[in-house]
Short mmCIF file of C-alpha atoms and ligand atoms in Angstrom, two decimals:
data_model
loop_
_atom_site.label_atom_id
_atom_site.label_comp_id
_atom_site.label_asym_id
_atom_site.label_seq_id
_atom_site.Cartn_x
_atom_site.Cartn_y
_atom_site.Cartn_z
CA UNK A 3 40.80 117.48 211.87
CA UNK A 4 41.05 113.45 211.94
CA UNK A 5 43.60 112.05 209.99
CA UNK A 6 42.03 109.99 207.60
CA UNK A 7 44.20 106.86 206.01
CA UNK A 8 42.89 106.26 202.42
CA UNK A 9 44.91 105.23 199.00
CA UNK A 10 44.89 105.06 195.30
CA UNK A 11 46.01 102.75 192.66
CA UNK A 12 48.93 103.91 190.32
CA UNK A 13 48.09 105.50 187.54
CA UNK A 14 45.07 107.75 188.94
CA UNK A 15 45.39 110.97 188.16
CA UNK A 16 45.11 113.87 190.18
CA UNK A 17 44.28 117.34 188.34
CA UNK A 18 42.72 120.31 189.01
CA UNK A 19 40.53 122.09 186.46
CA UNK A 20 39.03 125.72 184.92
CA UNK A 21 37.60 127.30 182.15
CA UNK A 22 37.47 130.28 179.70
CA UNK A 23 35.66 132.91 180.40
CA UNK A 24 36.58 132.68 184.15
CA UNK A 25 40.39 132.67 183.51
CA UNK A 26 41.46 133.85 180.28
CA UNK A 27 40.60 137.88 180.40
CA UNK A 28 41.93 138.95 177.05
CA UNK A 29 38.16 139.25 176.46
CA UNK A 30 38.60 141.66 172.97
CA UNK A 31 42.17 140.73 172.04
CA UNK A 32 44.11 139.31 168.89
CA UNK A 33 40.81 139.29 167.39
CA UNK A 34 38.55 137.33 169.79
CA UNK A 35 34.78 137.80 169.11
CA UNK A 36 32.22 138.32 171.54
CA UNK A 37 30.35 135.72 173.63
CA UNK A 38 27.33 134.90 175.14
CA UNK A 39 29.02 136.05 178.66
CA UNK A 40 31.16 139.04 177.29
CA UNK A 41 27.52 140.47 176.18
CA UNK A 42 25.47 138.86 179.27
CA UNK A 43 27.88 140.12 182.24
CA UNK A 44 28.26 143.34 180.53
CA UNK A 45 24.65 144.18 180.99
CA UNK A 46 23.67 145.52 183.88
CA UNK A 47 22.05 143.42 186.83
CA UNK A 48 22.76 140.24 185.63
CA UNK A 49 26.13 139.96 187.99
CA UNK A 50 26.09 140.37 191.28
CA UNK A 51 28.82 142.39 192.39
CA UNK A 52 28.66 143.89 188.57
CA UNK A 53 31.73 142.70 187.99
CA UNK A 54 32.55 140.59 184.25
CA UNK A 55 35.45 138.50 182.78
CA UNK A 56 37.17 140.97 180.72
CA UNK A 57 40.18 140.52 182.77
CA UNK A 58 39.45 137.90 185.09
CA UNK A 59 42.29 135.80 186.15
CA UNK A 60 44.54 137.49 182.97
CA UNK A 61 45.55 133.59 182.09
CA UNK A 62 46.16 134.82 178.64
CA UNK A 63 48.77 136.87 179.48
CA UNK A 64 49.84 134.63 182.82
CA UNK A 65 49.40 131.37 181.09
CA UNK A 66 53.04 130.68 181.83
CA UNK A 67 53.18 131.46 185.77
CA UNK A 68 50.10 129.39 185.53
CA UNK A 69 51.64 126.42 184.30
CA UNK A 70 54.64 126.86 186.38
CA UNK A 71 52.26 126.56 189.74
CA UNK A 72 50.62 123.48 188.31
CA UNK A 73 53.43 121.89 187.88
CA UNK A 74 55.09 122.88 191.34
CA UNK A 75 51.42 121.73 192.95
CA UNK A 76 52.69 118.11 190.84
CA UNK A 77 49.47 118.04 188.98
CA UNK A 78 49.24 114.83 186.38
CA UNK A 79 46.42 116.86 184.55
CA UNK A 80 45.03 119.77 183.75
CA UNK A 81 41.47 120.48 182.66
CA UNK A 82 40.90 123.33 180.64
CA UNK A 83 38.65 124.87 177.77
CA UNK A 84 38.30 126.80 174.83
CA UNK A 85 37.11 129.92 174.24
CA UNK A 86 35.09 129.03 171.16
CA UNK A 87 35.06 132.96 170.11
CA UNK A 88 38.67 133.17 170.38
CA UNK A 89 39.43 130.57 167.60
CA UNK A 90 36.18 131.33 165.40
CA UNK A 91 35.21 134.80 165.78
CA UNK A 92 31.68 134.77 164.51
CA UNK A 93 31.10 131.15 165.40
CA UNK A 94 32.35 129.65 161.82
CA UNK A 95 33.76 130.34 158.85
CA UNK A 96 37.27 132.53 159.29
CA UNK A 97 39.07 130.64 161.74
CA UNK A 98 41.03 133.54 163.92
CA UNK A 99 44.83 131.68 163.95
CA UNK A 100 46.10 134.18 167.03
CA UNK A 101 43.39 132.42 169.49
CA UNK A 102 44.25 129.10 168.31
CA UNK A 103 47.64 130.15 168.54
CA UNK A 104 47.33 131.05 172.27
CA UNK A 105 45.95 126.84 173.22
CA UNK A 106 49.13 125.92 170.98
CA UNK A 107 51.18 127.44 173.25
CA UNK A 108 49.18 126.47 176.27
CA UNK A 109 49.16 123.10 175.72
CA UNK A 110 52.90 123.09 174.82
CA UNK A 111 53.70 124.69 177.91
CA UNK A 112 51.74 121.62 179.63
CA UNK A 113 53.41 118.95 177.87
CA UNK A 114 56.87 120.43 178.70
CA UNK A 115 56.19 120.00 182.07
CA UNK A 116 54.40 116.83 181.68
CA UNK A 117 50.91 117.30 182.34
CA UNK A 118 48.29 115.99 180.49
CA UNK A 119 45.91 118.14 178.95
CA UNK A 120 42.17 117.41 178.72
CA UNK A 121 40.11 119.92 176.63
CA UNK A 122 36.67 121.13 177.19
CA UNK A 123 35.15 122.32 173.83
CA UNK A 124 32.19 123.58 175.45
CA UNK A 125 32.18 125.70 178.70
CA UNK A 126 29.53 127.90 178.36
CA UNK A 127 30.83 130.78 176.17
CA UNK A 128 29.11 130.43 172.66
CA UNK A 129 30.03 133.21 170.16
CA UNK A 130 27.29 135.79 170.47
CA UNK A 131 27.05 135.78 166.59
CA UNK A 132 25.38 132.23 166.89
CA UNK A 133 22.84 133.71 169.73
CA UNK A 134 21.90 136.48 166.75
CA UNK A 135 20.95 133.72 164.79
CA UNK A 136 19.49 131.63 167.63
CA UNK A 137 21.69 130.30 169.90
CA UNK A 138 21.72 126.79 171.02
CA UNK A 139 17.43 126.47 170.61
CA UNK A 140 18.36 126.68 166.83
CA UNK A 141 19.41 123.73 164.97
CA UNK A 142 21.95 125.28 162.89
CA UNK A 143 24.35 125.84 166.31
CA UNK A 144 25.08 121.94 166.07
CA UNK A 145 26.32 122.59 162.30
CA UNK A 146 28.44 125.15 163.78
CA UNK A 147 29.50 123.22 166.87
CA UNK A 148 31.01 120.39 164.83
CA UNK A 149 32.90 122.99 162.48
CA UNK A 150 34.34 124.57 165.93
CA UNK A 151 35.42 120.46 166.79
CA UNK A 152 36.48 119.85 163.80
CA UNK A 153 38.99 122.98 163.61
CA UNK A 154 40.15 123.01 167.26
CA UNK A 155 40.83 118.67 167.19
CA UNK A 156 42.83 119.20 163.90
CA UNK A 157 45.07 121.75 165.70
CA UNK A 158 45.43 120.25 168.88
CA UNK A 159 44.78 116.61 168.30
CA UNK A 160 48.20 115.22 167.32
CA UNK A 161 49.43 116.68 171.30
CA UNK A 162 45.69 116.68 172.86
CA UNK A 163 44.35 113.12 173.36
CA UNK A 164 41.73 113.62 176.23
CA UNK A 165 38.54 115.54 175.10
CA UNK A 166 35.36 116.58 177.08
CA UNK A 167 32.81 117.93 174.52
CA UNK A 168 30.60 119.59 176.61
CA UNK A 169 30.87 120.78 180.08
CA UNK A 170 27.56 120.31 182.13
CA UNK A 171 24.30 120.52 179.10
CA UNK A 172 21.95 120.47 181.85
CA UNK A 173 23.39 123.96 182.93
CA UNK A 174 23.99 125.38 179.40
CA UNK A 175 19.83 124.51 178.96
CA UNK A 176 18.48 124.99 181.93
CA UNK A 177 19.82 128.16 183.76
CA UNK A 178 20.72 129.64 180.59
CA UNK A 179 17.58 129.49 179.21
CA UNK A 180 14.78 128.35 181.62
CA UNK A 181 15.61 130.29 184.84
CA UNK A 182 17.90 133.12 182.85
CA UNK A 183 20.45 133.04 185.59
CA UNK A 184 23.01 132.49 183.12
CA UNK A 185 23.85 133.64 179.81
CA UNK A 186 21.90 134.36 177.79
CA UNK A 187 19.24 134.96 180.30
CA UNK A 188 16.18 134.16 178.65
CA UNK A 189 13.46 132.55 180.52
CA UNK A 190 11.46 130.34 178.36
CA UNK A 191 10.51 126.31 178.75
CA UNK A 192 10.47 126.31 174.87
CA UNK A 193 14.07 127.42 174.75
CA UNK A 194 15.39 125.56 177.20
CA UNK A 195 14.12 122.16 175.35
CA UNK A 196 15.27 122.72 172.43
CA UNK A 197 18.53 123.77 173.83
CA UNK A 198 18.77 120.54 175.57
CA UNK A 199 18.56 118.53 172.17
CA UNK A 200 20.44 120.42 170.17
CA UNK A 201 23.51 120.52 172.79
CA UNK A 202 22.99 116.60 172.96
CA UNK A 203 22.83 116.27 169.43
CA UNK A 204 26.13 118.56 169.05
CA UNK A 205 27.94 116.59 171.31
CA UNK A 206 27.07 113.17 169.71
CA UNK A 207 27.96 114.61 166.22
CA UNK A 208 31.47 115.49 167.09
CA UNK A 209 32.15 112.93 168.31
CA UNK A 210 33.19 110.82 165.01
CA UNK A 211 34.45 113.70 164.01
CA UNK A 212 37.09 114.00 167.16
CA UNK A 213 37.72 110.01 166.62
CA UNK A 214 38.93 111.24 162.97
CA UNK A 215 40.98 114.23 164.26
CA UNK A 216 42.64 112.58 166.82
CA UNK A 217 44.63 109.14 166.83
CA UNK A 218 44.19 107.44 169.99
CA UNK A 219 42.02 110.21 170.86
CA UNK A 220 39.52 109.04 174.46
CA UNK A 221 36.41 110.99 174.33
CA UNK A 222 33.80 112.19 176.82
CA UNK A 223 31.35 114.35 177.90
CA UNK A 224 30.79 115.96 181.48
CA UNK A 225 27.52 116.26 183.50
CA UNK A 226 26.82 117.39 187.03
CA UNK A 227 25.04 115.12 188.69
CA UNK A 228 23.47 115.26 192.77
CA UNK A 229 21.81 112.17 194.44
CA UNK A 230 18.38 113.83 194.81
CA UNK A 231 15.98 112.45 198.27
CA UNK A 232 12.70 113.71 199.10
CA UNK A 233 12.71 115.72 202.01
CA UNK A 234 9.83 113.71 203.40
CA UNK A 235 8.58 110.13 202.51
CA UNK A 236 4.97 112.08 201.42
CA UNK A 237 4.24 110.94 197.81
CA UNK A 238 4.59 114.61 196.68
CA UNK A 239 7.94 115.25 197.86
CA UNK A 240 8.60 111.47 196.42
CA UNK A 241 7.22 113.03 192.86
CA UNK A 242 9.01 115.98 192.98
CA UNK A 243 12.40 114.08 193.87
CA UNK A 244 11.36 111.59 191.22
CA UNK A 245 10.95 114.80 188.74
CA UNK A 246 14.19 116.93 189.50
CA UNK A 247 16.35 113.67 189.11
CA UNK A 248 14.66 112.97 186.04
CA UNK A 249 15.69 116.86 184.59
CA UNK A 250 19.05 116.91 186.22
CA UNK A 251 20.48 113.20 186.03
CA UNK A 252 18.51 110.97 183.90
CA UNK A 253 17.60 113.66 181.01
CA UNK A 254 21.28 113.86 180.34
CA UNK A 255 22.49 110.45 180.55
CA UNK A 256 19.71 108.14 178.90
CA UNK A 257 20.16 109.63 176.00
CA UNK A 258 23.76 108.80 175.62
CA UNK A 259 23.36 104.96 176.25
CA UNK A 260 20.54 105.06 173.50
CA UNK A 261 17.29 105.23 175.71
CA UNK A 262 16.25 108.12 174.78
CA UNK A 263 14.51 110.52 176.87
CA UNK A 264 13.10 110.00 180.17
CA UNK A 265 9.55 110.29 180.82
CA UNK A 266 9.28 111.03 184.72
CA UNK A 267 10.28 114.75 184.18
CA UNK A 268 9.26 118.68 185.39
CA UNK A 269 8.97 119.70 181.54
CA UNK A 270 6.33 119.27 178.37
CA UNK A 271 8.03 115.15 177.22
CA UNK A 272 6.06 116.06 173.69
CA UNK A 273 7.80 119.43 173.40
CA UNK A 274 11.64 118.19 174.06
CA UNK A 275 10.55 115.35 171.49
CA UNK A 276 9.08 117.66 169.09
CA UNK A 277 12.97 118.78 168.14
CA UNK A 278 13.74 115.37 167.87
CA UNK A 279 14.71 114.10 164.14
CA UNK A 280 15.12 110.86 162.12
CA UNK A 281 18.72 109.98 163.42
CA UNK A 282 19.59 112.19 166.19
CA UNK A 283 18.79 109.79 168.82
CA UNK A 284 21.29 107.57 167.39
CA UNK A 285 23.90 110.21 166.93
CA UNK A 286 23.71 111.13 170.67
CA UNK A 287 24.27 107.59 171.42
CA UNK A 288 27.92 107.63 170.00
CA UNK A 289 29.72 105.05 172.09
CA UNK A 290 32.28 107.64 174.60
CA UNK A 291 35.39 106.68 176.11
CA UNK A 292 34.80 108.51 179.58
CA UNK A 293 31.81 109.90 181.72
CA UNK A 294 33.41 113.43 183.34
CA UNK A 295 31.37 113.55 186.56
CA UNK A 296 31.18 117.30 188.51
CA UNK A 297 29.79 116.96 191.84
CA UNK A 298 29.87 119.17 194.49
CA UNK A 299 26.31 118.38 196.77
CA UNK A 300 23.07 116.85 196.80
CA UNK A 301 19.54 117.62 195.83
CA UNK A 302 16.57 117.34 199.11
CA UNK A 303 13.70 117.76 196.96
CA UNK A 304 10.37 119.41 198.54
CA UNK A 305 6.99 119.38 196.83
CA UNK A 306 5.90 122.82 195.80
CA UNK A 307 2.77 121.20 193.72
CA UNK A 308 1.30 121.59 197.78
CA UNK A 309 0.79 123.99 200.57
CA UNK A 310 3.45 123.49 203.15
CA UNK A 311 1.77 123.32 206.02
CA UNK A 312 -0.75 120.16 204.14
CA UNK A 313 2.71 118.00 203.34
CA UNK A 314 4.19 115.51 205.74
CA UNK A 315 7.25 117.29 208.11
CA UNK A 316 10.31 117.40 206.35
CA UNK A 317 12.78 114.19 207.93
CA UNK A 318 16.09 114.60 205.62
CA UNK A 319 17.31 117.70 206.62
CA UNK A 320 20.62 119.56 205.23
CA UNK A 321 23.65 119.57 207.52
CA UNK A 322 24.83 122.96 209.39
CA UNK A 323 27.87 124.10 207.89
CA UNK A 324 27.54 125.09 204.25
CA UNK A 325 30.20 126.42 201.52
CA UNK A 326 29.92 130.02 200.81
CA UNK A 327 27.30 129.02 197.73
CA UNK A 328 25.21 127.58 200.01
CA UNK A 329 25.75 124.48 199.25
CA UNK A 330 24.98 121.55 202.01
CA UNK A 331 28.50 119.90 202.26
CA UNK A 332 27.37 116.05 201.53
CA UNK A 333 30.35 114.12 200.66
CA UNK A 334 28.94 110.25 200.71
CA UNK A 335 26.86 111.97 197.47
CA UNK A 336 29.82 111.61 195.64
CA UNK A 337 29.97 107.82 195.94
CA UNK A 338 26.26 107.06 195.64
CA UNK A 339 26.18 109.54 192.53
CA UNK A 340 28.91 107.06 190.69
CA UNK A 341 27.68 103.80 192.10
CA UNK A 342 23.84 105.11 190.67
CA UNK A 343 25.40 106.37 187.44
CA UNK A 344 27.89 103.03 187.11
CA UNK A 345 25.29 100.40 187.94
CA UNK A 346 22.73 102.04 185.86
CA UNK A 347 24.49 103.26 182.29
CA UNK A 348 27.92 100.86 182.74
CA UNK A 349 30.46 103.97 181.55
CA UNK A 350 33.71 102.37 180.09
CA UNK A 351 35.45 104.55 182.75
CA UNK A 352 34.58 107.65 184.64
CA UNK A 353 36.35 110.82 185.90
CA UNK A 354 35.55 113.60 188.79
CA UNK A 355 35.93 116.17 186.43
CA UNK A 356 35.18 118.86 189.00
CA UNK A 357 34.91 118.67 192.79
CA UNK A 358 35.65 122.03 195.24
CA UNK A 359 34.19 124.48 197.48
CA UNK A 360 33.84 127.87 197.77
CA UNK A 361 34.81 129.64 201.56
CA UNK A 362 35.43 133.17 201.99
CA UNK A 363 39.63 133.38 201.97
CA UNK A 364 41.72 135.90 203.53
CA UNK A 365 44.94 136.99 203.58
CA UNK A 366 45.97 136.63 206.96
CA UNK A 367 48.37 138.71 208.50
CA UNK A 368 51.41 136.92 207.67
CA UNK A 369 50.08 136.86 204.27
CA UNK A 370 49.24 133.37 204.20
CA UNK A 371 45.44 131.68 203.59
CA UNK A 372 44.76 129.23 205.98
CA UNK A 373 41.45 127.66 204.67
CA UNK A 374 41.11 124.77 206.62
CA UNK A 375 37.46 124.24 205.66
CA UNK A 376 38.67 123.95 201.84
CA UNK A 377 41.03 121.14 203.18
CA UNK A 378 38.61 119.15 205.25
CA UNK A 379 35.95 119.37 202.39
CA UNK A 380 38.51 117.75 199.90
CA UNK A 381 39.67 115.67 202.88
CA UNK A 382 36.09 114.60 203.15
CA UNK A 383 35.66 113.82 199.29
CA UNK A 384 38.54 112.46 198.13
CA UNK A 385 37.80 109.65 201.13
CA UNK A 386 34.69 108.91 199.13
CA UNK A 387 36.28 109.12 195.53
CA UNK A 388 39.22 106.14 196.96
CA UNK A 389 35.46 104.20 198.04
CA UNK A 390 34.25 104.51 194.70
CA UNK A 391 37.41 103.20 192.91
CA UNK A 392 37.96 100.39 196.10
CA UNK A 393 34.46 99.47 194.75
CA UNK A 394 35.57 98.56 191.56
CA UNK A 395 34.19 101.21 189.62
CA UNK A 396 36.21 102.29 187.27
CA UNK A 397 36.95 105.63 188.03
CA UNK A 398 40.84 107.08 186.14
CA UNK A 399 41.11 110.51 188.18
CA UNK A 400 40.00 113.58 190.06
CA UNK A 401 40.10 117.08 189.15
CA UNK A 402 39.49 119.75 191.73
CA UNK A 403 37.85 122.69 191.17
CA UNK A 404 39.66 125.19 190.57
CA UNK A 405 43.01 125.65 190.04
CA UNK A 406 42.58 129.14 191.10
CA UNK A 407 40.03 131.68 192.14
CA UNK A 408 38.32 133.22 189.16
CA UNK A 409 34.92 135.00 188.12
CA UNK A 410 32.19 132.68 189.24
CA UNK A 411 29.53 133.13 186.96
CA UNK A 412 26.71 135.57 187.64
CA UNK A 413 28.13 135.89 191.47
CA UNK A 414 31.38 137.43 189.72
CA UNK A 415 34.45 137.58 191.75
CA UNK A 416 32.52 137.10 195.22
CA UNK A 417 32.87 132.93 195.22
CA UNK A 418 36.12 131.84 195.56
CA UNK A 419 37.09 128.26 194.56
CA UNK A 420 40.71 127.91 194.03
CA UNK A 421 43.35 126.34 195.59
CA UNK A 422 45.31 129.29 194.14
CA UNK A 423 44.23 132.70 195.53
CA UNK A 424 43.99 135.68 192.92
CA UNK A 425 43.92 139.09 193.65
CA UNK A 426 41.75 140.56 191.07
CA UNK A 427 43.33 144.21 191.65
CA UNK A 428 46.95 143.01 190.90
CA UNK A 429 46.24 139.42 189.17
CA UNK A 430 49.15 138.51 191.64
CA UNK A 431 48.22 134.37 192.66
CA UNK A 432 49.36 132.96 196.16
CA UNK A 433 48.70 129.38 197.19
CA UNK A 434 46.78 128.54 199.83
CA UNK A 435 46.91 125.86 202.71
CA UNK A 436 44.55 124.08 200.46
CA UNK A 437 47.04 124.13 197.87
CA UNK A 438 49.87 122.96 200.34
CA UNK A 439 47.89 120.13 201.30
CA UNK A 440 47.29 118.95 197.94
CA UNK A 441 50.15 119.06 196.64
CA UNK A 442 51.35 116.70 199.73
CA UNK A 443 48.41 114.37 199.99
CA UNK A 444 48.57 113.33 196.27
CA UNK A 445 52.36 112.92 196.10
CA UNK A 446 51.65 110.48 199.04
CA UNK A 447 49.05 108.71 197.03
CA UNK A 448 50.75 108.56 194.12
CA UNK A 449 53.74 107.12 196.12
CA UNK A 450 51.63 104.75 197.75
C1 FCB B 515 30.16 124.19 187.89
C2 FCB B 515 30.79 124.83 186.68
C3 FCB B 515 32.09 125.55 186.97
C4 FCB B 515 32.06 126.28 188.30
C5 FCB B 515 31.55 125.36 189.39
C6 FCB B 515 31.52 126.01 190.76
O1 FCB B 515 28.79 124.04 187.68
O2 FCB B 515 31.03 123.88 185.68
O3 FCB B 515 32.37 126.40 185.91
O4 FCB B 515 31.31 127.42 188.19
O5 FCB B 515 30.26 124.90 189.09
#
């Protein structure tokens, strides 16, 4: 591998991130409700090697060895979230004090050894009581989501000061209820619209009520966002490019700078603004603190409105060499994603709030994981996330995902992310090169 010579300023923070369901285990404990993936990954089919997250990495029990490696990897922060079934059982009402209990000590654990703790409210795992009574296309879930914000920012909010409402709406929407890949699985445009709004609207109506909760509190959302290019210049591919980026970056981002929805889109414009009331539109424009940005590729965008063989050859092609998801390893995307998103919606500041790649580990012989590819892939990225802040854009840190192998979504334990490896048998973690090399690179940069 080339060395590459790149720097940050002081103060950027380097962090490494997770979430709930594909950590924690503990999935019926201390009187934790169901959710939306206990009951979707326990039916059959929907996970491909049939595996769920009842145990998953065990951080509920391991939360303290957990802690203990992110502090001897030197993290500065730690991006987590909460398991909205664990503090509120059925959704509202009774809050359960043992799961709230369990990010008290989490979070204490962090502070002890100085890392700063950013909370996700929203990673996917919705109490399957609100699915019974409609899930996120109902209205009522953003009542319930601001009760959940309210109780979780009272606890936490005198040690917790960052705070990431939602973790990626566009996935939450549209595989969860569009292409039924995720939880809950349905497949319905109708859904998926309404979903949309209503997880917008919940996120700009906590957010006054996290400013109240939490003194000196710095608020955000995060998005995933790909630099989308047609895979020919032909006007369809152009169109369908035009489309996707319309669904994946500008239907989630307009709306928070107060434009509204976009109109060059893939779905029925009168049907997402049919859920649209007096007031929301203003309420999703809350003024944030932070944009979280995940990126991990890009987006080559090919017409299917046409035949194939009648559109113009395909010239942008995908480079040889992808991660174990498949995905086309296209680091420069993370700088023109934040120079795009910077020069078009002006965030006050900005954070990679995920950023990884999955390769398929092994334990070698001397019981070590050498994965080199994971190491050139955040060699390759972080080059581009020092670019974006030499740029002048102000971006305040970099999270990698993940901290440590864990159940990735409806490919289960197959995908494995972390810089930590797990053995799901045992739940015993060993760090790999990646790890090593993190843990060097950003003491170097924050010596620099
Ligand atoms: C993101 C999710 C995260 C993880 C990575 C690989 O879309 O936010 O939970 O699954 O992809």
């Amino acid at each position: 591998m080339t060395p590459r010579a790149y720097t940050f300023p002081p103060g950027f923070l380097f962090g490494a991130a997770t979430s709930s369901y594909q950590i924690e285990g503990a999935w019926n404990e201390d009187g934790k409700g169901e959710s939306i993936w206990d009951r979707f990954a326990h039916t059959p089919g929907t996970i491909e090697d049939g595996s769920t997250g009842d145990i998953a990495c065990d951080h509920v029990h391991r939360y303290r060895e957990d802690v203990a490696l992110m502090s001897d990897l030197g993290l500065d922060a730690y991006r987590f979230s909460i398991s909205w079934p664990r503090v509120l059982r059925s959704g509202t009402g009774v809050v359960n004090d043992a799961g709230l209990a369990f990010y008290d000590r989490l979070v204490d654990a962090l502070l002890e050894k100085g890392i700063r703790p950013f909370a996700t409210l929203y990673h996917w795992d919705l109490p399957q009581a609100l699915q019974d009574r409609g899930g996120w296309p109902a209205r009522g879930t953003v009542d319930a989501f601001c009760e959940f914000a309210d109780v979780v920012s009272r606890r936490l909010g005198d040690r917790v000061k960052d705070w990431i409402t939602l973790n990626e709406p566009f996935v939450s929407a549209v595989i969860g209820h569009w292409e039924g890949r995720h939880a809950p699985g349905h497949s319905d445009e109708r859904e998926a619209l309404a979903a949309t709004h209503h997880l917008l609207l919940a996120h700009g109506r906590s957010v006054p009520i996290l400013r109240a909760n939490v003194p000196g509190g710095r608020i955000g959302i995060t998005n995933v966002h790909q630099p989308t290019h047609p895979a020919s210049p032909s006007e369809h591919d152009r169109l369908a490019a035009a489309e996707f980026e319309g669904l994946l970056n500008r239907t989630f981002l307009d709306p928070l700078v107060g434009r509204g929805y976009p109109d060059v889109v893939p779905y029925d414009c009168g049907l997402l603004e049919s859920f649209v009331r007096s007031g929301d539109l203003q309420a999703i424009a809350a003024p944030l603190d932070f944009l979280g940005v995940n990126y991990y590729t890009r987006r080559i965008a090919r017409s299917t409105a046409i035949d194939e063989a009648e559109n113009a050859s395909r010239t942008v092609h995908e480079r040889p060499g992808p991660t174990a998801m498949g995905w086309e390893v296209y680091p420069e995307g993370l700088f023109e994603t934040l120079d795009w998103i910077h020069a078009n919606y002006h965030f006050p500041e900005y954070y990679i709030t995920e950023n990884g790649a999955a390769y398929p580990d092994e334990v070698g012989a001397d019981g070590r994981i050498q994965d080199d590819e994971r190491i050139a892939y955040y060699d390759l990225h972080l080059e581009h996330v020092a670019r974006v802040v030499e740029a002048g854009i102000p971006l305040r840190g970099y999270f990698a995902w993940s901290l440590m192998d864990n159940f990735e979504w409806s490919y289960g334990y197959a995908k494995r992310f972390g810089l930590v490896y797990v053995d799901f048998q045992t739940g015993t973690r060993i760090p790999k090169a990646s790890y090593d090399w993190y843990k060097l690179k950003s003491a170097e940069w924050r010596g620099a």
